[in-house]
């Protein structure tokens, strides 16, 4: 097929042998010289040019095929990335919900602890208000105890003294 391509020329969208012949002659004439020895050499250059053109076309086809392959790979990679980002977003949403639930439960627990602590403070205030009478009673008990101690000391001391002389 390469040999066929080298003998064919493009005429619009179609390759025709006639166009090739005209093309080769016009290229040979444009290269200059009208001697019979230079024309075959120049025609050989045209054929080499057309072979290079076929190589360029093959290279372009390979590049196009590689570009399509890369585009498919890129499409696959973007799709996989999109799926992974979607999964990551779902996990993030679940984490936010768990965090929100934990925060709500913590807030409820803290509010409950505050209410209980306020109740303890109120009980302590009530107890503190009821303490002055207890303190008064405690002071009276202490005063009575001191009096008893003094009385006891007074009673014990006569026991330790020698008995009064009998008369």
Coordinates of C-alpha atoms in Angstrom, one line a residue:
X1 CA 0.0 0.0 0.0
X2 CA 2.9 2.4 0.6
X3 CA 4.1 1.9 -3.0
X4 CA 0.6 2.7 -4.2
X5 CA 0.6 5.8 -2.0
X6 CA 3.9 7.0 -3.3
X7 CA 2.6 6.8 -6.9
X8 CA -0.7 8.5 -6.1
X9 CA -1.3 12.3 -5.6
X10 CA -4.1 14.1 -3.9
X11 CA -6.6 15.8 -6.0
X12 CA -9.1 17.4 -3.7
X13 CA -10.3 14.5 -1.5
X14 CA -9.4 11.8 -4.0
X15 CA -6.1 10.2 -5.0
X16 CA -5.6 9.8 -8.7
X17 CA -2.6 8.6 -10.7
X18 CA -3.1 11.4 -13.2
X19 CA -2.8 14.0 -10.4
X20 CA 0.4 12.3 -9.3
X21 CA 1.9 12.5 -12.8
X22 CA 1.0 16.2 -13.1
X23 CA 2.3 16.9 -9.6
X24 CA 5.6 15.1 -10.2
X25 CA 6.1 17.0 -13.4
X26 CA 5.2 20.4 -11.8
X27 CA 7.5 19.7 -8.9
X28 CA 10.3 18.6 -11.2
X29 CA 9.9 21.8 -13.3
X30 CA 9.8 24.0 -10.2
X31 CA 13.1 22.5 -9.0
X32 CA 14.7 23.9 -12.1
X33 CA 16.9 22.4 -14.7
X34 CA 15.8 20.9 -18.0
X35 CA 18.5 18.4 -18.5
X36 CA 17.6 14.7 -18.7
X37 CA 20.0 13.8 -16.0
X38 CA 18.7 16.2 -13.4
X39 CA 15.0 15.2 -13.9
X40 CA 15.3 11.6 -12.6
X41 CA 17.1 12.8 -9.5
X42 CA 14.5 15.5 -8.9
X43 CA 11.7 13.0 -9.5
X44 CA 13.4 10.7 -6.9
X45 CA 13.2 13.7 -4.5
X46 CA 9.5 14.0 -5.1
X47 CA 8.9 10.4 -4.5
X48 CA 11.0 10.6 -1.3
X49 CA 8.9 13.7 -0.3
X50 CA 5.7 11.6 -0.9
X51 CA 7.1 8.8 1.2
X52 CA 7.8 11.2 4.0
X53 CA 4.3 12.5 3.6
X54 CA 3.0 8.9 4.1
X55 CA 5.2 8.5 7.1
X56 CA 3.8 11.8 8.4
X57 CA 0.3 10.6 7.8
X58 CA 1.1 7.4 9.6
X59 CA 2.6 9.4 12.5
X60 CA -0.5 11.6 12.6
X61 CA -2.8 8.6 12.6
X62 CA -0.7 7.1 15.5
X63 CA -0.9 10.4 17.3
X64 CA -4.7 10.6 16.8
X65 CA -5.1 7.0 18.1
X66 CA -2.9 7.9 21.1
X67 CA -4.9 11.0 21.7
X68 CA -8.2 9.0 21.6
X69 CA -6.7 6.5 24.0
X70 CA -5.5 9.3 26.3
X71 CA -9.0 10.9 26.1
X72 CA -10.6 7.6 27.1
X73 CA -8.1 7.2 29.9
X74 CA -8.8 10.8 31.1
X75 CA -12.5 10.2 30.9
X76 CA -12.1 7.0 33.0
X77 CA -9.8 8.8 35.5
X78 CA -12.2 11.7 35.8
X79 CA -15.1 9.3 36.3
X80 CA -13.2 7.4 39.0
X81 CA -12.2 10.7 40.7
X82 CA -15.8 11.8 40.6
X83 CA -16.9 8.5 42.2
X84 CA -14.2 8.8 44.9
X85 CA -15.1 12.4 45.6
X86 CA -18.8 11.4 45.9
X87 CA -17.8 8.7 48.4
X88 CA -15.7 11.1 50.3
X89 CA -18.5 13.6 50.4
X90 CA -20.9 10.9 51.7
X91 CA -18.3 10.0 54.4
X92 CA -17.9 13.7 55.3
X93 CA -21.7 14.1 55.6
X94 CA -21.9 11.1 58.0
X95 CA -19.0 12.4 60.0
X96 CA -20.7 15.8 60.3
X97 CA -23.9 14.1 61.4
X98 CA -22.0 12.1 64.0
X99 CA -20.2 15.2 65.2
X100 CA -23.5 17.1 65.4
X101 CA -25.2 14.2 67.3
X102 CA -22.2 14.1 69.7
X103 CA -22.4 17.9 70.1
X104 CA -26.1 17.8 70.8
X105 CA -25.7 15.0 73.3
X106 CA -22.9 16.8 75.0
X107 CA -24.9 20.0 75.1
X108 CA -27.8 18.0 76.6
X109 CA -25.5 16.4 79.2
X110 CA -23.9 19.7 80.1
X111 CA -27.3 21.4 80.4
X112 CA -28.5 18.5 82.6
X113 CA -25.3 18.7 84.8
X114 CA -25.9 22.5 85.1
X115 CA -29.5 21.9 86.2
X116 CA -28.4 19.3 88.8
X117 CA -25.6 21.6 90.0
X118 CA -28.0 24.5 90.4
X119 CA -30.2 22.1 92.4
X120 CA -27.3 21.2 94.7
X121 CA -26.5 24.9 95.1
X122 CA -30.1 25.6 96.1
X123 CA -30.0 22.7 98.6
X124 CA -26.8 24.1 100.0
X125 CA -28.3 27.5 100.3
X126 CA -31.3 26.0 102.1
X127 CA -29.0 24.1 104.4
X128 CA -27.0 27.2 105.0
X129 CA -30.1 29.2 105.9
X130 CA -31.1 26.5 108.4
X131 CA -27.6 26.5 110.0
X132 CA -27.8 29.5 112.3
X133 CA -30.2 27.8 114.6
X134 CA -28.0 24.8 114.6
X135 CA -25.0 27.0 115.3
X136 CA -26.9 28.6 118.2
X137 CA -27.7 25.2 119.6
X138 CA -24.1 24.2 119.2
X139 CA -22.9 27.3 121.1
X140 CA -25.4 26.5 123.8
X141 CA -24.3 22.9 124.0
X142 CA -20.7 24.1 124.2
X143 CA -21.6 26.6 127.0
X144 CA -23.4 23.8 128.9
X145 CA -20.5 21.5 128.4
X146 CA -18.1 24.1 129.8
X147 CA -20.4 24.6 132.8
X148 CA -20.6 20.9 133.4
X149 CA -16.8 20.7 133.1
X150 CA -16.4 23.4 135.6
X151 CA -18.9 21.8 138.0
X152 CA -17.2 18.5 137.6
X153 CA -13.8 20.0 138.3
X154 CA -15.3 21.6 141.4
X155 CA -16.7 18.3 142.5
X156 CA -13.6 16.3 141.8
X157 CA -11.3 18.6 143.7
X158 CA -13.1 18.1 147.0
X159 CA -12.8 14.4 146.5
X160 CA -9.1 14.8 146.2
X161 CA -8.8 16.9 149.3
X162 CA -8.3 15.2 152.6
X163 CA -11.4 14.7 154.6
X164 CA -12.2 17.5 157.0
X165 CA -11.0 16.8 160.5
X166 CA -13.6 15.3 162.6
X167 CA -14.5 17.1 165.7

